PDB file of C-alpha atoms in Angstrom:
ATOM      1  CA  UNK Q   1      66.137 -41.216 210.066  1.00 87.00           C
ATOM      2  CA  UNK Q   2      66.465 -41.116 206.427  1.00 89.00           C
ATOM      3  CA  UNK Q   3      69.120 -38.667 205.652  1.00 92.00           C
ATOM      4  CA  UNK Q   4      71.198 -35.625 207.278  1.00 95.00           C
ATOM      5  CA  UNK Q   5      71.438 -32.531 206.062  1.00 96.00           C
ATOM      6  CA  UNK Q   6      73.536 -29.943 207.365  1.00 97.00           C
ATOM      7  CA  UNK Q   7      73.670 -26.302 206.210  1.00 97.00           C
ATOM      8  CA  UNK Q   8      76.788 -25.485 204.323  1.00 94.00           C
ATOM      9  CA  UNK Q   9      77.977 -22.159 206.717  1.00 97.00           C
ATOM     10  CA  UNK Q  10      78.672 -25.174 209.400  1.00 97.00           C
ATOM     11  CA  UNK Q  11      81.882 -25.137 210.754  1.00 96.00           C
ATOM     12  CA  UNK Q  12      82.683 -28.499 212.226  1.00 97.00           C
ATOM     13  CA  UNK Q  13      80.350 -31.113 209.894  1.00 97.00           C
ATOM     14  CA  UNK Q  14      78.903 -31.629 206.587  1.00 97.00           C
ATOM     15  CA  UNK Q  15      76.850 -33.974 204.527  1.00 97.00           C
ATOM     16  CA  UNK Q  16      76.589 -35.560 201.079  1.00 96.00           C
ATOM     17  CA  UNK Q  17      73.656 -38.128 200.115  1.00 95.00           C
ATOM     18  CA  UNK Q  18      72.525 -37.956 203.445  1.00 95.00           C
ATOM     19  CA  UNK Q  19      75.297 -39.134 205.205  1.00 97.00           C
ATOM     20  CA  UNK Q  20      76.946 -36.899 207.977  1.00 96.00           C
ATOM     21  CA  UNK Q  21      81.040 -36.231 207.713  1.00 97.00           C
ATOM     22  CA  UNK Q  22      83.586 -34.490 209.526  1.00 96.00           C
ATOM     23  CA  UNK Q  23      83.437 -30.978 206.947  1.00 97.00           C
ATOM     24  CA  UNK Q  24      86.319 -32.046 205.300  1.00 97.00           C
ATOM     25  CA  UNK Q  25      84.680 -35.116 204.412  1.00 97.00           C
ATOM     26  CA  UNK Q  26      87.343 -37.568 205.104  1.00 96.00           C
ATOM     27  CA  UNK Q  27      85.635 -39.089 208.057  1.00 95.00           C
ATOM     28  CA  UNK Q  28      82.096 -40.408 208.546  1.00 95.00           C
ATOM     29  CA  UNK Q  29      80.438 -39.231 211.520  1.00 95.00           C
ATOM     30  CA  UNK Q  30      76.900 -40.993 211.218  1.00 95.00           C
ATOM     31  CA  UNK Q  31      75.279 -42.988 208.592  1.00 96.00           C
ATOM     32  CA  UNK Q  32      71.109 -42.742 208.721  1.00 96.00           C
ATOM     33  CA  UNK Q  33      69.604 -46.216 209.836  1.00 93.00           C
ATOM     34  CA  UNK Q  34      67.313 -46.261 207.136  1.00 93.00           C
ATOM     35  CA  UNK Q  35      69.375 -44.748 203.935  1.00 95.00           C
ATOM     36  CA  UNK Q  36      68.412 -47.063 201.313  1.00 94.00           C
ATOM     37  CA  UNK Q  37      69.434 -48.150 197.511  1.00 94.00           C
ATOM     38  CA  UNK Q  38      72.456 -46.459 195.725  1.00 95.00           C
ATOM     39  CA  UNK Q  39      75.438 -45.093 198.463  1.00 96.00           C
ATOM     40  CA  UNK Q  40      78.069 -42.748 196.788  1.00 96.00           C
ATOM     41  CA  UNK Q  41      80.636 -42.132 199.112  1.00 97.00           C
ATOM     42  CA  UNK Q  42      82.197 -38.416 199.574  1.00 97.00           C
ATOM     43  CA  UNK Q  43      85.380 -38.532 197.112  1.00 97.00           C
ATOM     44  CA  UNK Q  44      87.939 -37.317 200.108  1.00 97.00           C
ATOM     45  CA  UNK Q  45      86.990 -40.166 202.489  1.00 97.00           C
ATOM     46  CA  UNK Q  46      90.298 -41.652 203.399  1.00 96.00           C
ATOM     47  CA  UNK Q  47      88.516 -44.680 205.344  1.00 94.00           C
ATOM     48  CA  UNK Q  48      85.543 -46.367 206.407  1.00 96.00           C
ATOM     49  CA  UNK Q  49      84.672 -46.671 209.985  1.00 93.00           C
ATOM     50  CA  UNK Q  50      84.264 -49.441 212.655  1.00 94.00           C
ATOM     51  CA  UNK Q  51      80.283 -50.211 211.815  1.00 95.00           C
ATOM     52  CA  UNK Q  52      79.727 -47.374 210.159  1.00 95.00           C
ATOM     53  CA  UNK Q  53      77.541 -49.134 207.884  1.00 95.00           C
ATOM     54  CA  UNK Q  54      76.517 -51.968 209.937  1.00 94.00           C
ATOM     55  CA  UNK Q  55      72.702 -53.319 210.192  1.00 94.00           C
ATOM     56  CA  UNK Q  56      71.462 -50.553 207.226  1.00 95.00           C
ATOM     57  CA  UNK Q  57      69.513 -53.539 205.648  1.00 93.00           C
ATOM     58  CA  UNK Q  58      68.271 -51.072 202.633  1.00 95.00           C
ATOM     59  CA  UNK Q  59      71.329 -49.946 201.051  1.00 95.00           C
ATOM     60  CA  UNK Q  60      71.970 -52.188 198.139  1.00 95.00           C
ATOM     61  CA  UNK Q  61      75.073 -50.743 196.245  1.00 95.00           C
ATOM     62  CA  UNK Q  62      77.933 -49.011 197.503  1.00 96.00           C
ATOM     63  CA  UNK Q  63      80.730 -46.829 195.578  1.00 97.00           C
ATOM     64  CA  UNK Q  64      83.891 -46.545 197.259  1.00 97.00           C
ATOM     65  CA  UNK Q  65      85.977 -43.714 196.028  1.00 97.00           C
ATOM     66  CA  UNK Q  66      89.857 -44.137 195.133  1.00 97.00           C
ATOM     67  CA  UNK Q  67      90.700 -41.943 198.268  1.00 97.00           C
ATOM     68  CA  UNK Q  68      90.036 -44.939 200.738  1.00 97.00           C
ATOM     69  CA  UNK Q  69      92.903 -46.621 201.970  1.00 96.00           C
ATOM     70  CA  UNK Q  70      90.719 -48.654 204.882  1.00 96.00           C
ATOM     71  CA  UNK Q  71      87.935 -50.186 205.767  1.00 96.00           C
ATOM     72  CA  UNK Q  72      87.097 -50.927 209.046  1.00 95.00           C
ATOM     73  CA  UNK Q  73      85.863 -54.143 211.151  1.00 96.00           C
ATOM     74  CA  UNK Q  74      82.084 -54.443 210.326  1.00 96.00           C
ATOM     75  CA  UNK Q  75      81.939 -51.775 208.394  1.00 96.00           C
ATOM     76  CA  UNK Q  76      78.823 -53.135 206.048  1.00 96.00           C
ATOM     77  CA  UNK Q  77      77.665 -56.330 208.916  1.00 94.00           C
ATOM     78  CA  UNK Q  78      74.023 -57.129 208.252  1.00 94.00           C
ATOM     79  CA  UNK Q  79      73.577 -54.860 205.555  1.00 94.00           C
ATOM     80  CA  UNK Q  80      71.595 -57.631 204.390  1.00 94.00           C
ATOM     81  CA  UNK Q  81      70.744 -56.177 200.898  1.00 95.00           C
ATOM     82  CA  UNK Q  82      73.861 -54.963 199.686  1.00 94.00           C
ATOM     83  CA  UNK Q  83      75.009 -57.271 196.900  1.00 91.00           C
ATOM     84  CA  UNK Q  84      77.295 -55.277 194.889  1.00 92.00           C
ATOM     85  CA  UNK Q  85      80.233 -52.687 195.418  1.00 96.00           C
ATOM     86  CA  UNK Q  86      82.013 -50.430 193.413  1.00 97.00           C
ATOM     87  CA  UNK Q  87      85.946 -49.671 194.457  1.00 97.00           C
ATOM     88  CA  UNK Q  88      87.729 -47.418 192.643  1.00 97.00           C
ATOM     89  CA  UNK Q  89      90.961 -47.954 194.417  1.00 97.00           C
ATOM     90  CA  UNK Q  90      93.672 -49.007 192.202  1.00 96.00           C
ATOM     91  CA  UNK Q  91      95.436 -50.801 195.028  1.00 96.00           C
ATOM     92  CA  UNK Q  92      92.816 -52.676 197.281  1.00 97.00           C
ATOM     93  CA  UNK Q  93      92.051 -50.704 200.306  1.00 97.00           C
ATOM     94  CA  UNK Q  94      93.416 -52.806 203.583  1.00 96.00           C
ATOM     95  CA  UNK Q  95      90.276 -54.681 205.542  1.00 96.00           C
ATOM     96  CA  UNK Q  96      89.440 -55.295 208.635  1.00 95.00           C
ATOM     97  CA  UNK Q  97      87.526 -58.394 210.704  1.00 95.00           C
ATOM     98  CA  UNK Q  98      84.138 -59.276 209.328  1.00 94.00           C
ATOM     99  CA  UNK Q  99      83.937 -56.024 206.841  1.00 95.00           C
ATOM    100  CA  UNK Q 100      81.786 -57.437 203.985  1.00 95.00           C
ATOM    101  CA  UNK Q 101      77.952 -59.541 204.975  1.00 94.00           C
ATOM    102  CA  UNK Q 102      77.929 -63.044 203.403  1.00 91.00           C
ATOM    103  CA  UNK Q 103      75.296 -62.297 200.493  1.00 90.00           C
ATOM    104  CA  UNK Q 104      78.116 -59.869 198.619  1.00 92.00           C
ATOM    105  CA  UNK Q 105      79.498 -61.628 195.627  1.00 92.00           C
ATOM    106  CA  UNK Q 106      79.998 -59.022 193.198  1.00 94.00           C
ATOM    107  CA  UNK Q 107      83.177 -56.285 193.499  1.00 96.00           C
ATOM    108  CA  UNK Q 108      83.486 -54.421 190.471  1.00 97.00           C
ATOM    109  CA  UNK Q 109      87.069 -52.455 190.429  1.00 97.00           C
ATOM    110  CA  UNK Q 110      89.334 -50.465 187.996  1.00 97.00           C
ATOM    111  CA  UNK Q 111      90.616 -52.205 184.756  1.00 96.00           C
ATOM    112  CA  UNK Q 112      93.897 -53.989 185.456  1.00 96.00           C
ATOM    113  CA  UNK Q 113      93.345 -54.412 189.139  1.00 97.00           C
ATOM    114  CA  UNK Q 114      92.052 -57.951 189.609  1.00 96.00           C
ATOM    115  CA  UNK Q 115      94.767 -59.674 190.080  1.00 96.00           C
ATOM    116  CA  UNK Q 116      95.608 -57.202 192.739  1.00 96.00           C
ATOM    117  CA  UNK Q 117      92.014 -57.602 194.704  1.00 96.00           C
ATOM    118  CA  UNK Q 118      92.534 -61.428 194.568  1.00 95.00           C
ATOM    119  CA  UNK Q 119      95.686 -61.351 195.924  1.00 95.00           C
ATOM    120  CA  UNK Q 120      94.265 -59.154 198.773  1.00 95.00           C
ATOM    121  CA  UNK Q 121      91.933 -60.056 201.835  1.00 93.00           C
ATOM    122  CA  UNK Q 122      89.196 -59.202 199.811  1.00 95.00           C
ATOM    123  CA  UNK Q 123      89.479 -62.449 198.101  1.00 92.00           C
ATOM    124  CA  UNK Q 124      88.533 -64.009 201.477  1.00 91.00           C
ATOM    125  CA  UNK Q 125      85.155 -62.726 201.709  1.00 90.00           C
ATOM    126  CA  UNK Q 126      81.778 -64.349 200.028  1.00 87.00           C
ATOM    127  CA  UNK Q 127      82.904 -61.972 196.834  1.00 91.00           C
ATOM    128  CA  UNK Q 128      82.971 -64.731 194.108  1.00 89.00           C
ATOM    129  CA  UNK Q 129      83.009 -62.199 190.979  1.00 93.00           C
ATOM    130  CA  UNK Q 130      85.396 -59.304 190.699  1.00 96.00           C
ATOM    131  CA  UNK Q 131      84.554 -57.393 187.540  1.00 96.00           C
ATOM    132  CA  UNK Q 132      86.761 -54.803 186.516  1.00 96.00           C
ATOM    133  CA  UNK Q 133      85.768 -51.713 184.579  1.00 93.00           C
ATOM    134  CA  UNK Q 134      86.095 -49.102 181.997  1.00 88.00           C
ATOM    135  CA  UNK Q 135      88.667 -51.482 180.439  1.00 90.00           C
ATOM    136  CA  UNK Q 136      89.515 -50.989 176.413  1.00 88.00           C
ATOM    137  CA  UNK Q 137      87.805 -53.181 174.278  1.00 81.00           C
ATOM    138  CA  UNK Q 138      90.210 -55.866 172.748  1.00 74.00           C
ATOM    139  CA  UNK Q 139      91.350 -55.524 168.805  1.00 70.00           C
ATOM    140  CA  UNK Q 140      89.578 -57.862 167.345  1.00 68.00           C
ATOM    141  CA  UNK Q 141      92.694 -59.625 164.990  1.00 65.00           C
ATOM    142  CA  UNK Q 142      90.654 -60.830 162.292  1.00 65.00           C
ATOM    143  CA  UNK Q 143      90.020 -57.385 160.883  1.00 62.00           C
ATOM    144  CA  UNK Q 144      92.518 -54.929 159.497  1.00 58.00           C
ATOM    145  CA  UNK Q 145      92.391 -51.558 158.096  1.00 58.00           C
ATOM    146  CA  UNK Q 146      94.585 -50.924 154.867  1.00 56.00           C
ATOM    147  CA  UNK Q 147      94.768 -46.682 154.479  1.00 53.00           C
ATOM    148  CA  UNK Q 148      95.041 -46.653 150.291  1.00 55.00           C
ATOM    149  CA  UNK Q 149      95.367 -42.913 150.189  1.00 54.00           C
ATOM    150  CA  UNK Q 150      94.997 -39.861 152.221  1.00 54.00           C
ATOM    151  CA  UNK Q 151      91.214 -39.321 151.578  1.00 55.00           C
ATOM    152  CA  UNK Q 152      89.873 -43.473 150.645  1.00 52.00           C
ATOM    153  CA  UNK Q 153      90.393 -46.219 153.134  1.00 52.00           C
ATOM    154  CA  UNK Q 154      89.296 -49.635 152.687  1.00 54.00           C
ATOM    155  CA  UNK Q 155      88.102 -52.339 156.127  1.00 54.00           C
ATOM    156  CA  UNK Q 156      89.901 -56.050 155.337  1.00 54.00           C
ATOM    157  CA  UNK Q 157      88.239 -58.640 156.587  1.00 55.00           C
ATOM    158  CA  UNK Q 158      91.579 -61.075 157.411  1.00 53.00           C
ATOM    159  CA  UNK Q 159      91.522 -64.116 155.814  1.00 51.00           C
ATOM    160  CA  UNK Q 160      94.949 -65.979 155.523  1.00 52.00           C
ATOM    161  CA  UNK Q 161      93.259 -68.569 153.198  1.00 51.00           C
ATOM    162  CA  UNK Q 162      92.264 -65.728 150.904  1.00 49.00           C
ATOM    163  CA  UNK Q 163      94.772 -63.275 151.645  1.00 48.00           C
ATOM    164  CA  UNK Q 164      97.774 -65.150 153.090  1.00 48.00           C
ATOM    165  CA  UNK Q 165      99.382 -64.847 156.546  1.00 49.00           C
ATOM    166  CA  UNK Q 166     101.554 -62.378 155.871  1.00 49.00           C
ATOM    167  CA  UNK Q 167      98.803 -59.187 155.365  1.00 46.00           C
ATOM    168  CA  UNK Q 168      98.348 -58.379 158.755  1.00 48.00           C
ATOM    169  CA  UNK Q 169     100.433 -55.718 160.115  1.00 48.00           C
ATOM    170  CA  UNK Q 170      99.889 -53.095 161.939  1.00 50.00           C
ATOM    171  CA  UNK Q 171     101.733 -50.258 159.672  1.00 50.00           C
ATOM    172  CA  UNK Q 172      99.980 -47.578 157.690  1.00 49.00           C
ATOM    173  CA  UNK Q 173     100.304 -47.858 154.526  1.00 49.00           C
ATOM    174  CA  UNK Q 174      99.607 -44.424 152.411  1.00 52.00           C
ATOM    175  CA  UNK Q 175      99.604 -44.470 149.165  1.00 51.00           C
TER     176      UNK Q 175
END
């Protein structure tokens, strides 16, 4: 079994990406042996199951959703191809025994948040690399813009040999 679809007029379950939840969608009910590649998670799930993902060897990527608050003991055992996971918890959902197989390094997670996942039990699994995303590029201090009028502006390159320390603010200057 690939997938599970159930017809929307059902009272008691539903489905998303072929997994089968509660209707509501805050519970998983049954995940398809053989559901492979990309997993997107329903966006009300509040927590991930005892085994629910155990032994599906084809699913390689997972994306939690902020809503989940657990994650159960052996949630993802032998998923023996999943290597990456997206959270997008701000605070790291809590973790049970064995959750995570040993050949997942990579946790990527919302900007700002590392500190917090390393802090956490997640930090005692095989993941070696939490990313974090959607983070603001950095200013890059060697450049400033100077506004010389309403309509012309002008891109500095900063230079304090040429230009001295000093010329680097960050005012705008019209005029």
């Amino acid at each position: 079994l690939r997938e599970i679809i159930v017809a929307s007029e059902n009272g008691v379950y539903s489905s998303l990406n072929g997994i089968l939840y509660n209707k509501p969608q805050t519970d998983i009910i049954h995940v398809p042996r053989a559901i492979k590649g990309e997993v997107t998670l329903s966006s009300s799930l509040a927590n991930i199951n005892y085994s629910a993902f155990a032994s599906r060897c084809f699913v390689t990527s997972i994306s939690i959703p902020n809503s989940v608050k657990s994650i159960g003991d052996w949630a993802f055992d032998k998923c023996t191809s999943l290597t990456s996971i997206t959270c997008e918890a701000t605070t790291p959902p809590t973790l049970g025994s064995e959750v995570f197989p040993a050949n997942l390094t990579t946790a990527y997670i919302p900007c700002g948040t590392k500190a917090a996942y390393e802090a956490s039990d997640w930090a005692s699994y095989s993941i070696t690399s939490f990313i974090e995303e959607d983070c603001p590029e950095p200013i890059d201090p060697t450049w400033q813009i100077t506004y010389t009028s309403s309509i012309d502006s002008t891109v500095t390159p900063y230079n304090p040999d040429v230009f001295g320390a000093n010329i680097v603010s960050n005012e705008y200057k019209d005029g």
